[in-house]
GROMACS .gro file of C-alpha atoms in nm:
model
  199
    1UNK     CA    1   2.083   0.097  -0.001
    2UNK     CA    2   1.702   0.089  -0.111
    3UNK     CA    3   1.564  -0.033  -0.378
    4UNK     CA    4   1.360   0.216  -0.593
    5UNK     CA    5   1.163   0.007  -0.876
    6UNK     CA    6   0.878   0.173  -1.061
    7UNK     CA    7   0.749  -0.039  -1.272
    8UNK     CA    8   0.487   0.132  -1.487
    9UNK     CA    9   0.372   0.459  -1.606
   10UNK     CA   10   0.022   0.585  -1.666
   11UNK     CA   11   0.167   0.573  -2.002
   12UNK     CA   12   0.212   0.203  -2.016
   13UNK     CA   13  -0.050   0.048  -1.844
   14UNK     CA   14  -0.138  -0.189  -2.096
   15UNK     CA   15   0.222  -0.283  -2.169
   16UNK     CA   16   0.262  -0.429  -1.819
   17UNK     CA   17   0.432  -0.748  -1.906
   18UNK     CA   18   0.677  -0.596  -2.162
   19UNK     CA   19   0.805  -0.385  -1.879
   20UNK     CA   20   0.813  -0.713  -1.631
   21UNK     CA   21   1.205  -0.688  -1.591
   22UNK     CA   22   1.246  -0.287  -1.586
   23UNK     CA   23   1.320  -0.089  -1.274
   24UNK     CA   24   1.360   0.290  -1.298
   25UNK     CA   25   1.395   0.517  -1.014
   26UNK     CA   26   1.056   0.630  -0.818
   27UNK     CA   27   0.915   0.925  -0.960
   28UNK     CA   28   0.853   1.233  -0.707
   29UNK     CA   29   0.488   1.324  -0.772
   30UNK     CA   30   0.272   1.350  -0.523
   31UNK     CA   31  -0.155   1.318  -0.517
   32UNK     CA   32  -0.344   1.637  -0.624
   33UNK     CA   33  -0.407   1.815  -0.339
   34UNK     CA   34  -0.738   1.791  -0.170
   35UNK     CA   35  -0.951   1.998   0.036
   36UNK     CA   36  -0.853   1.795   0.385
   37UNK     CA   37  -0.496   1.763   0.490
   38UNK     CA   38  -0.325   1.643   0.826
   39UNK     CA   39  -0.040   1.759   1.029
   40UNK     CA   40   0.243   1.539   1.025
   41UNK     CA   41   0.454   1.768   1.208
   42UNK     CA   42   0.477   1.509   1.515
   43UNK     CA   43   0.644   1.292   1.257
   44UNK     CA   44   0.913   1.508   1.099
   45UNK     CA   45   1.174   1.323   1.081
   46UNK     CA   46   1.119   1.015   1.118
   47UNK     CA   47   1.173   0.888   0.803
   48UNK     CA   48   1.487   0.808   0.601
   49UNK     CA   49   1.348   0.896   0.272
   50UNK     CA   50   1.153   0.586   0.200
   51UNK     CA   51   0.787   0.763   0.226
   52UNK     CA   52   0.677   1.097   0.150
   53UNK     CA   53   0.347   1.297   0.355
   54UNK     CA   54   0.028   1.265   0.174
   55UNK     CA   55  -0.172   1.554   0.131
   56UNK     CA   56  -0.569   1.531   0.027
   57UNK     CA   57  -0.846   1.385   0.099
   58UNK     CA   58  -0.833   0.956   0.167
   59UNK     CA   59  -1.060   0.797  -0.112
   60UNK     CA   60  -1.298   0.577   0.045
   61UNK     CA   61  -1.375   0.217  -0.137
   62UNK     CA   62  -1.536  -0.123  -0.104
   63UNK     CA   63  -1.383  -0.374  -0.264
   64UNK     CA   64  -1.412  -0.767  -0.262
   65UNK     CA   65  -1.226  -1.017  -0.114
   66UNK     CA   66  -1.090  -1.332  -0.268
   67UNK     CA   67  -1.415  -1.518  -0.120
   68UNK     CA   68  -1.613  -1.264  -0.257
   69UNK     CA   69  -1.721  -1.115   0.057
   70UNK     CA   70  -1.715  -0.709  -0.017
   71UNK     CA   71  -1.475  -0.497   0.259
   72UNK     CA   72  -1.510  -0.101   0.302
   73UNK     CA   73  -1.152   0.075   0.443
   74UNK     CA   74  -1.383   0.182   0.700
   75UNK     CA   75  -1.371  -0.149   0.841
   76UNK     CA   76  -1.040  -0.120   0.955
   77UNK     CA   77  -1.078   0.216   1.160
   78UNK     CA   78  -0.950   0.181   1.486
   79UNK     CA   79  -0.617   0.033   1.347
   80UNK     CA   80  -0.305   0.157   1.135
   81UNK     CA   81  -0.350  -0.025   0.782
   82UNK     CA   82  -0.098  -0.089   0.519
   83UNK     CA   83  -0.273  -0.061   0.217
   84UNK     CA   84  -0.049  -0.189  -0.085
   85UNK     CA   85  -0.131  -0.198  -0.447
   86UNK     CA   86   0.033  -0.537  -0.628
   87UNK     CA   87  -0.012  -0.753  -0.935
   88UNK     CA   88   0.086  -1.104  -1.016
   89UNK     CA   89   0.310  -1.017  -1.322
   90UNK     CA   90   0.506  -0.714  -1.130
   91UNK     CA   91   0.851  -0.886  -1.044
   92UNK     CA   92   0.888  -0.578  -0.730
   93UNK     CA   93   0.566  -0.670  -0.573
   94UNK     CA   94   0.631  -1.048  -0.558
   95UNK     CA   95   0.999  -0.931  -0.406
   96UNK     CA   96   0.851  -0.733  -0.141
   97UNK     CA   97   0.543  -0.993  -0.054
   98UNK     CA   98   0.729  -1.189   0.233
   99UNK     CA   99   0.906  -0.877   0.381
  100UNK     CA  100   0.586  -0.677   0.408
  101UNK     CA  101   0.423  -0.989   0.527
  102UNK     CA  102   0.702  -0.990   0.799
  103UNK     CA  103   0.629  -0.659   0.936
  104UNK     CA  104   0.221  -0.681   0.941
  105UNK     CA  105   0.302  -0.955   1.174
  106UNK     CA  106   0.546  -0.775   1.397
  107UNK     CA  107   0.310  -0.509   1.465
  108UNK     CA  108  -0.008  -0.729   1.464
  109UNK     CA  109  -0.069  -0.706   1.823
  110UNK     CA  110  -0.026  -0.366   1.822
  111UNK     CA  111  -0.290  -0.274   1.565
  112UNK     CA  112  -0.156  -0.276   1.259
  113UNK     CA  113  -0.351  -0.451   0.919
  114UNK     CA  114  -0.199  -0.489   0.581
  115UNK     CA  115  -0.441  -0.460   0.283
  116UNK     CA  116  -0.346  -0.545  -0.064
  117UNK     CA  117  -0.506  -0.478  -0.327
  118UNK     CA  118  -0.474  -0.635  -0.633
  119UNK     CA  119  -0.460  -0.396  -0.948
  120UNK     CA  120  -0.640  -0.494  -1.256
  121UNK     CA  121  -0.646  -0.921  -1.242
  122UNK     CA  122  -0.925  -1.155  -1.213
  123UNK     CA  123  -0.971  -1.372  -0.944
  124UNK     CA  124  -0.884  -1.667  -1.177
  125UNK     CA  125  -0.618  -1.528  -1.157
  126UNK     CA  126  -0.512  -1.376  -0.822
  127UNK     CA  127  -0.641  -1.664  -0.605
  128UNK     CA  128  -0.370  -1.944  -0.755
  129UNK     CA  129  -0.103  -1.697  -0.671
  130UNK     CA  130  -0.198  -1.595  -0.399
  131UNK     CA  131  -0.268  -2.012  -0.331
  132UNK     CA  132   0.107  -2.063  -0.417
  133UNK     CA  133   0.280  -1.714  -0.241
  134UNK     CA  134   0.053  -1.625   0.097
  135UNK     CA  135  -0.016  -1.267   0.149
  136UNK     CA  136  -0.008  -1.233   0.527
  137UNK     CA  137  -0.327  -0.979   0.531
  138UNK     CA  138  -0.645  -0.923   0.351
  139UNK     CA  139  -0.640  -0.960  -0.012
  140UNK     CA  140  -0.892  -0.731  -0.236
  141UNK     CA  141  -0.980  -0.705  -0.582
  142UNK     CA  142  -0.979  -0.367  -0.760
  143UNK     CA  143  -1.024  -0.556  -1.117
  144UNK     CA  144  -1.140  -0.230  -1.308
  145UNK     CA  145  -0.831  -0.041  -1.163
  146UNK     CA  146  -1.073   0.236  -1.039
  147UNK     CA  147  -0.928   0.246  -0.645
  148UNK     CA  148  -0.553   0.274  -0.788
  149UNK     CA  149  -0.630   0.585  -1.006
  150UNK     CA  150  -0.843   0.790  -0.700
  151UNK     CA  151  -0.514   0.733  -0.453
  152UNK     CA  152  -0.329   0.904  -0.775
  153UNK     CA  153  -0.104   0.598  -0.830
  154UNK     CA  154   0.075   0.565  -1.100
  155UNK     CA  155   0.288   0.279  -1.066
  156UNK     CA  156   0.307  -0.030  -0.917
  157UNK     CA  157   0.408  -0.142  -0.612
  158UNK     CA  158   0.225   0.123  -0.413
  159UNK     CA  159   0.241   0.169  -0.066
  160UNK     CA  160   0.037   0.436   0.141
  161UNK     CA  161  -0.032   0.377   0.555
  162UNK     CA  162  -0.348   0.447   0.678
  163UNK     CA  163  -0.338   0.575   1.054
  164UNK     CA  164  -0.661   0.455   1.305
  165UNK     CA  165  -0.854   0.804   1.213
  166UNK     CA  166  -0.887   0.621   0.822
  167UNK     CA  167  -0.660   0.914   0.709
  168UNK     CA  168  -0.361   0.812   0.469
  169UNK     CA  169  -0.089   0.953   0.605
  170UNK     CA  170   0.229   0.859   0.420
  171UNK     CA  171   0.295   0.729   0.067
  172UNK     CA  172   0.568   0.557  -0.195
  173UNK     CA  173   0.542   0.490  -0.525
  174UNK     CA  174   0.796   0.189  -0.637
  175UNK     CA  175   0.934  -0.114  -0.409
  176UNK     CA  176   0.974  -0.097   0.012
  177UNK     CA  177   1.323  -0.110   0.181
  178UNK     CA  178   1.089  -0.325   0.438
  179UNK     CA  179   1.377  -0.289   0.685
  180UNK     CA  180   1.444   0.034   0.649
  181UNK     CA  181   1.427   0.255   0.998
  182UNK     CA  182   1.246   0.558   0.878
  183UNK     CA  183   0.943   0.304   0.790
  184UNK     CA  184   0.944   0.147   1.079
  185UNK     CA  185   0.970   0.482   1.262
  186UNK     CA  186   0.646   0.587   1.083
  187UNK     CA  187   0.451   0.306   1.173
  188UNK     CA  188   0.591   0.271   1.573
  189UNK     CA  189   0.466   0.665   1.568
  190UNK     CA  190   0.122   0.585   1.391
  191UNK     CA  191   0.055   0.319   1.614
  192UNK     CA  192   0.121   0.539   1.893
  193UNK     CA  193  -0.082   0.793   1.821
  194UNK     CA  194  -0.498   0.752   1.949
  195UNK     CA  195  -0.753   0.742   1.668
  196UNK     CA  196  -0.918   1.055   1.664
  197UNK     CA  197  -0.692   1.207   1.453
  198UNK     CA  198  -0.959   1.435   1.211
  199UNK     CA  199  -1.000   1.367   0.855
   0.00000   0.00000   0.00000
């Protein structure tokens, strides 16, 4: 059975660590629609539920790394990313860290990145935890929050993969079943498919 934590609301933002122990079930919103959309048709049905299609345009960003070093989602064209939003104080994120850290490197070979991106901390902050609990991928700062809001999140953890083309393909808001078939069925077809998929 999965696991559907939602931790916050746009509502509640600044009451993060009140709502540390609360899970409530996923809500089933999607992005405002944009003026570029893909066909996931070759993909129907191959998910269980877990993710649901994005529709809109992908927000492009540059964001630094832990070392400071500044990264553009650009730079990982060519490969299918997994771009997860996380903080330190969100008890579902640190759950799903070592699972999600399992399947970046099962598919590693094959082309597949995980990005996370932490929402809203310092790096006096992320860096110890991320010292003390490894995040098997590239670890960014969004420290004004600004990245979360343009991929219409509105929770935390959220989960959207990226396919080669740099087009977000697939979404969930709330904690990752990282065992689940359908998710694993996304990403086996996503890594499949050549990157010249148009934005």
């Amino acid at each position: 059975m999965h696991r559907r934590h939602f931790l916050h609301t746009l509502g509640a933002l600044g009451t993060a660590s009140a709502l540390a122990g609360t899970a409530t079930p996923a809500l089933a919103a999607g992005p405002a629609r944009g003026a570029t959309e893909v066909d996931d048709s070759a993909l129907a049905g191959a998910s269980g539920g877990a993710l649901s299609a994005w529709r809109g345009a992908t927000p492009a960003f540059t964001l630094p790394a832990l070392d400071g070093k500044p990264h553009a989602l650009s730079e990982w064209r060519g490969r299918v990313v997994i771009l997860n939003f996380w903080a330190t104080w969100c008890p579902p994120c640190r759950e799903e860290i070592p699972a999600m850290g399992a399947v970046a490197r099962q598919y590693r070979e094959r082309g597949l990145a995980l990005v996370a991106i932490s929402y809203k901390e310092p790096l006096a902050t992320v860096k110890p935890f991320v010292d003390k609990l490894p995040i098997d991928g590239t670890v960014l700062l969004d420290t004004d929050g600004a990245v979360y809001k343009r991929f219409g999140a509105i929770g935390l953890p959220a989960t959207y993969l990226i396919d080669r083309a740099g087009n977000a393909r697939f979404w969930r808001m709330g904690e990752l079943e990282w065992s689940d078939v359908g998710l694993h069925g996304h990403i086996e077809a996503l890594l499949t498919q050549k990157g010249n998929a148009s934005a």
